[in-house]
XYZ file of C-alpha atoms in Angstrom:
261
model
C -17.793 -81.678 -9.121
C -15.707 -82.655 -6.062
C -16.353 -85.829 -4.065
C -17.230 -85.476 -0.629
C -14.924 -88.194 -0.083
C -12.208 -90.230 -2.132
C -14.619 -93.085 -3.979
C -17.830 -91.338 -3.979
C -17.383 -91.950 -7.654
C -16.969 -95.203 -7.036
C -20.067 -95.826 -4.483
C -22.157 -94.308 -7.029
C -21.133 -96.310 -9.950
C -21.978 -99.430 -7.719
C -25.262 -97.990 -7.145
C -26.055 -97.124 -10.520
C -24.987 -101.158 -11.335
C -27.243 -102.745 -8.836
C -30.545 -100.334 -9.473
C -29.508 -101.719 -13.286
C -29.208 -104.944 -12.858
C -31.725 -105.548 -10.426
C -34.902 -103.639 -12.756
C -33.112 -105.634 -15.689
C -34.022 -108.691 -13.510
C -37.179 -108.121 -12.424
C -38.424 -107.601 -16.007
C -36.223 -109.859 -18.250
C -37.976 -113.020 -17.532
C -41.038 -111.458 -18.804
C -39.553 -110.993 -22.246
C -39.798 -113.726 -24.885
C -36.918 -115.222 -25.926
C -36.424 -114.136 -29.404
C -36.542 -110.656 -27.514
C -34.129 -111.222 -25.087
C -31.712 -112.607 -27.928
C -32.224 -108.836 -29.482
C -30.832 -107.193 -26.740
C -28.124 -109.619 -26.466
C -27.100 -108.514 -29.986
C -27.810 -105.136 -29.080
C -25.152 -105.100 -26.608
C -22.449 -106.789 -28.517
C -22.927 -104.632 -30.870
C -22.520 -101.778 -28.691
C -19.708 -103.271 -27.003
C -17.988 -103.631 -30.215
C -18.496 -99.810 -30.660
C -17.197 -99.420 -27.016
C -14.180 -101.337 -27.838
C -13.149 -99.398 -30.972
C -13.414 -96.080 -28.756
C -11.314 -97.541 -26.336
C -8.465 -99.308 -28.737
C -8.434 -95.797 -30.529
C -6.099 -95.082 -27.825
C -3.380 -96.679 -29.774
C -3.230 -93.541 -31.533
C -3.158 -91.272 -28.169
C -0.505 -88.298 -28.859
C 0.892 -88.991 -25.402
C 1.533 -92.548 -26.353
C 2.598 -92.143 -30.210
C 5.418 -89.540 -28.602
C 6.555 -91.647 -25.948
C 7.199 -94.315 -27.923
C 9.190 -94.801 -31.598
C 7.337 -94.880 -34.396
C 4.847 -98.301 -35.073
C 5.332 -99.206 -31.447
C 2.382 -98.910 -29.751
C 0.544 -101.594 -32.254
C 3.086 -103.735 -31.473
C 3.431 -103.047 -27.848
C -1.147 -103.755 -27.606
C 0.163 -106.922 -29.838
C 2.702 -108.249 -27.143
C 0.463 -107.396 -24.219
C -2.554 -109.314 -25.601
C 0.604 -112.590 -26.829
C 2.184 -112.548 -23.144
C -0.929 -111.815 -21.040
C -2.783 -114.085 -23.088
C -0.296 -117.437 -22.598
C 0.759 -116.095 -19.069
C -3.373 -116.487 -18.450
C -3.745 -119.552 -20.612
C -0.679 -121.478 -18.422
C -2.382 -119.945 -15.429
C -5.830 -121.356 -16.725
C -7.343 -117.888 -15.386
C -10.630 -118.436 -17.830
C -11.267 -121.985 -16.509
C -10.296 -120.918 -12.891
C -13.203 -117.954 -13.000
C -15.837 -120.136 -14.789
C -15.085 -122.903 -11.862
C -15.500 -119.621 -9.287
C -18.770 -118.895 -11.041
C -20.195 -121.982 -11.217
C -19.582 -122.694 -7.439
C -21.543 -118.773 -7.070
C -24.214 -120.065 -9.186
C -24.662 -123.223 -7.893
C -25.149 -121.528 -4.476
C -27.670 -119.070 -5.845
C -29.440 -121.917 -7.605
C -30.813 -122.533 -4.366
C -32.950 -119.496 -4.840
C -34.365 -119.823 -8.235
C -35.920 -116.273 -7.787
C -32.918 -114.733 -7.648
C -32.092 -115.931 -11.348
C -34.589 -113.884 -12.950
C -34.663 -116.068 -15.731
C -35.740 -119.099 -14.449
C -32.675 -121.061 -14.936
C -32.477 -122.934 -11.150
C -28.792 -123.814 -11.588
C -29.037 -127.307 -13.740
C -26.953 -127.842 -16.522
C -24.345 -126.374 -18.605
C -26.005 -123.968 -20.308
C -27.406 -121.857 -16.833
C -23.990 -121.498 -15.809
C -22.549 -120.627 -19.312
C -24.886 -117.850 -19.338
C -23.507 -116.501 -15.600
C -20.076 -117.069 -16.893
C -21.114 -114.645 -19.760
C -23.198 -111.951 -17.710
C -20.711 -112.000 -14.746
C -17.583 -111.748 -16.770
C -18.423 -109.965 -19.829
C -20.543 -106.920 -17.565
C -17.362 -106.762 -15.561
C -14.834 -106.075 -18.507
C -17.263 -103.650 -19.870
C -17.834 -101.685 -16.448
C -13.840 -102.102 -15.652
C -11.836 -101.775 -18.850
C -11.906 -98.173 -20.296
C -10.127 -94.762 -19.776
C -13.302 -94.090 -17.371
C -12.879 -96.392 -15.295
C -9.039 -95.505 -14.901
C -8.686 -91.871 -15.354
C -12.150 -91.377 -13.366
C -10.948 -93.070 -10.562
C -7.583 -92.143 -10.586
C -9.235 -88.312 -10.878
C -11.315 -89.572 -7.778
C -8.669 -90.363 -5.383
C -6.334 -87.395 -6.956
C -9.666 -85.252 -5.650
C -9.879 -83.458 -9.135
C -13.966 -84.589 -9.331
C -16.183 -87.731 -10.279
C -17.565 -85.832 -13.188
C -15.760 -88.744 -15.219
C -17.268 -91.586 -12.803
C -20.694 -89.706 -12.316
C -21.048 -90.003 -16.146
C -19.848 -93.800 -16.130
C -22.282 -94.447 -13.675
C -25.289 -93.221 -15.560
C -23.696 -95.663 -19.073
C -23.275 -98.306 -16.175
C -27.106 -98.144 -15.483
C -28.395 -98.623 -18.636
C -26.153 -101.229 -19.918
C -26.564 -103.034 -16.721
C -30.331 -103.083 -16.918
C -29.564 -104.791 -20.715
C -27.464 -106.997 -19.518
C -29.505 -108.050 -16.658
C -32.612 -108.946 -18.609
C -30.960 -111.474 -21.028
C -28.005 -112.799 -18.319
C -29.385 -112.535 -14.703
C -27.934 -112.604 -11.628
C -24.680 -112.532 -12.909
C -24.413 -108.778 -13.868
C -25.796 -108.009 -10.083
C -22.431 -109.392 -9.000
C -20.205 -107.962 -11.565
C -20.605 -104.586 -9.219
C -18.658 -106.205 -6.650
C -16.154 -106.175 -9.437
C -16.874 -102.508 -10.044
C -15.776 -101.640 -6.476
C -12.830 -103.930 -6.450
C -11.214 -102.429 -9.297
C -12.525 -98.676 -9.240
C -11.557 -98.898 -5.539
C -8.350 -100.307 -5.744
C -7.311 -97.334 -8.283
C -8.756 -94.865 -6.298
C -6.763 -95.846 -3.742
C -3.736 -95.449 -5.642
C -4.266 -92.396 -6.437
C -4.918 -91.129 -2.701
C -1.528 -92.871 -1.922
C 0.717 -92.573 -4.909
C -0.965 -89.577 -7.201
C -0.868 -90.403 -10.441
C -0.079 -93.791 -10.870
C 0.527 -93.935 -14.499
C 2.041 -91.516 -17.180
C -1.014 -91.296 -20.121
C 0.891 -93.430 -22.238
C 1.063 -96.055 -20.181
C -2.550 -95.551 -19.831
C -3.234 -95.163 -23.280
C -1.818 -98.691 -23.775
C -3.963 -100.337 -21.264
C -6.832 -98.767 -22.535
C -6.060 -100.009 -26.475
C -5.052 -103.437 -24.800
C -8.655 -103.675 -23.038
C -11.064 -102.240 -26.127
C -9.509 -105.294 -27.950
C -10.357 -107.488 -25.100
C -13.961 -105.745 -25.612
C -13.852 -107.158 -28.982
C -13.346 -110.604 -27.543
C -16.426 -110.152 -24.990
C -18.304 -108.686 -28.226
C -17.682 -111.480 -30.451
C -19.210 -113.850 -27.982
C -22.314 -111.799 -27.429
C -22.645 -111.978 -30.751
C -22.465 -115.685 -30.901
C -19.827 -115.347 -33.681
C -16.826 -116.993 -31.500
C -15.763 -117.795 -28.054
C -12.797 -115.916 -27.317
C -11.309 -116.785 -23.926
C -11.074 -113.429 -22.645
C -10.273 -114.383 -19.392
C -7.350 -115.353 -20.275
C -6.563 -112.226 -21.642
C -6.830 -110.336 -18.771
C -2.813 -110.498 -17.353
C -2.054 -108.832 -20.585
C -3.818 -105.224 -18.940
C -0.636 -105.515 -16.407
C 1.526 -106.411 -18.966
C 0.292 -103.337 -21.337
C 2.020 -100.535 -18.999
C 4.703 -102.816 -18.410
C 6.228 -103.518 -21.803
C 5.519 -99.582 -22.514
C 7.694 -98.406 -20.305
C 10.492 -101.082 -21.244
C 10.258 -99.730 -25.066
C 10.354 -96.228 -23.524
C 13.527 -97.075 -21.550
C 15.187 -99.020 -24.457
C 14.329 -95.943 -27.062
């Protein structure tokens, strides 16, 4: 199924997230706390499943055949270490929290938009906003369907992958927003920026990354999703924001290893 224009798949995806999040916000505040807690746990477990499906890309044939034996795991490890160090030095998590807090403070003037009766007061409201925005953004923007689907759309090869992703993201946004409110709604902007950029790269540059590099990026993103799952399950507050540079390091490190082998 070819798109009428490059980027149609991303437009569909953004609309699905907005509709899902809007519906989740509409009904979320009517649910008792224990029900929202169960929804969050289910999301954590589902995110863990999606993380595993992404992380298994470390065994992708294109990846393992392009680099020496044992290198894929080391590349993912190195990407997370280097990316995490860079992210912590740049204080990405802290800056994201500040930015999200500023946006949330503006929205606090309209409590009905928050959907959880958390009218912008206190640390807990801000944390829930950040969890919803960052968690949903990473869930929607990290994975093989995001990369491959956006590039396929840009190359004119069809939007089937993004259409499937839109359905999944719509239901996920509904569940997320019922617990985290408007932060999930704003994750649609993250989807538009990330997938729009990848689609544009596909249009301008053709196949931007070889399969091995995409597999490295996907596996690295999968482990980052594990961090999100741990946060959702209230096991450990992994600073996933500080790990974001790893998504840039992964393909670069893969290319370095290929060049040296």
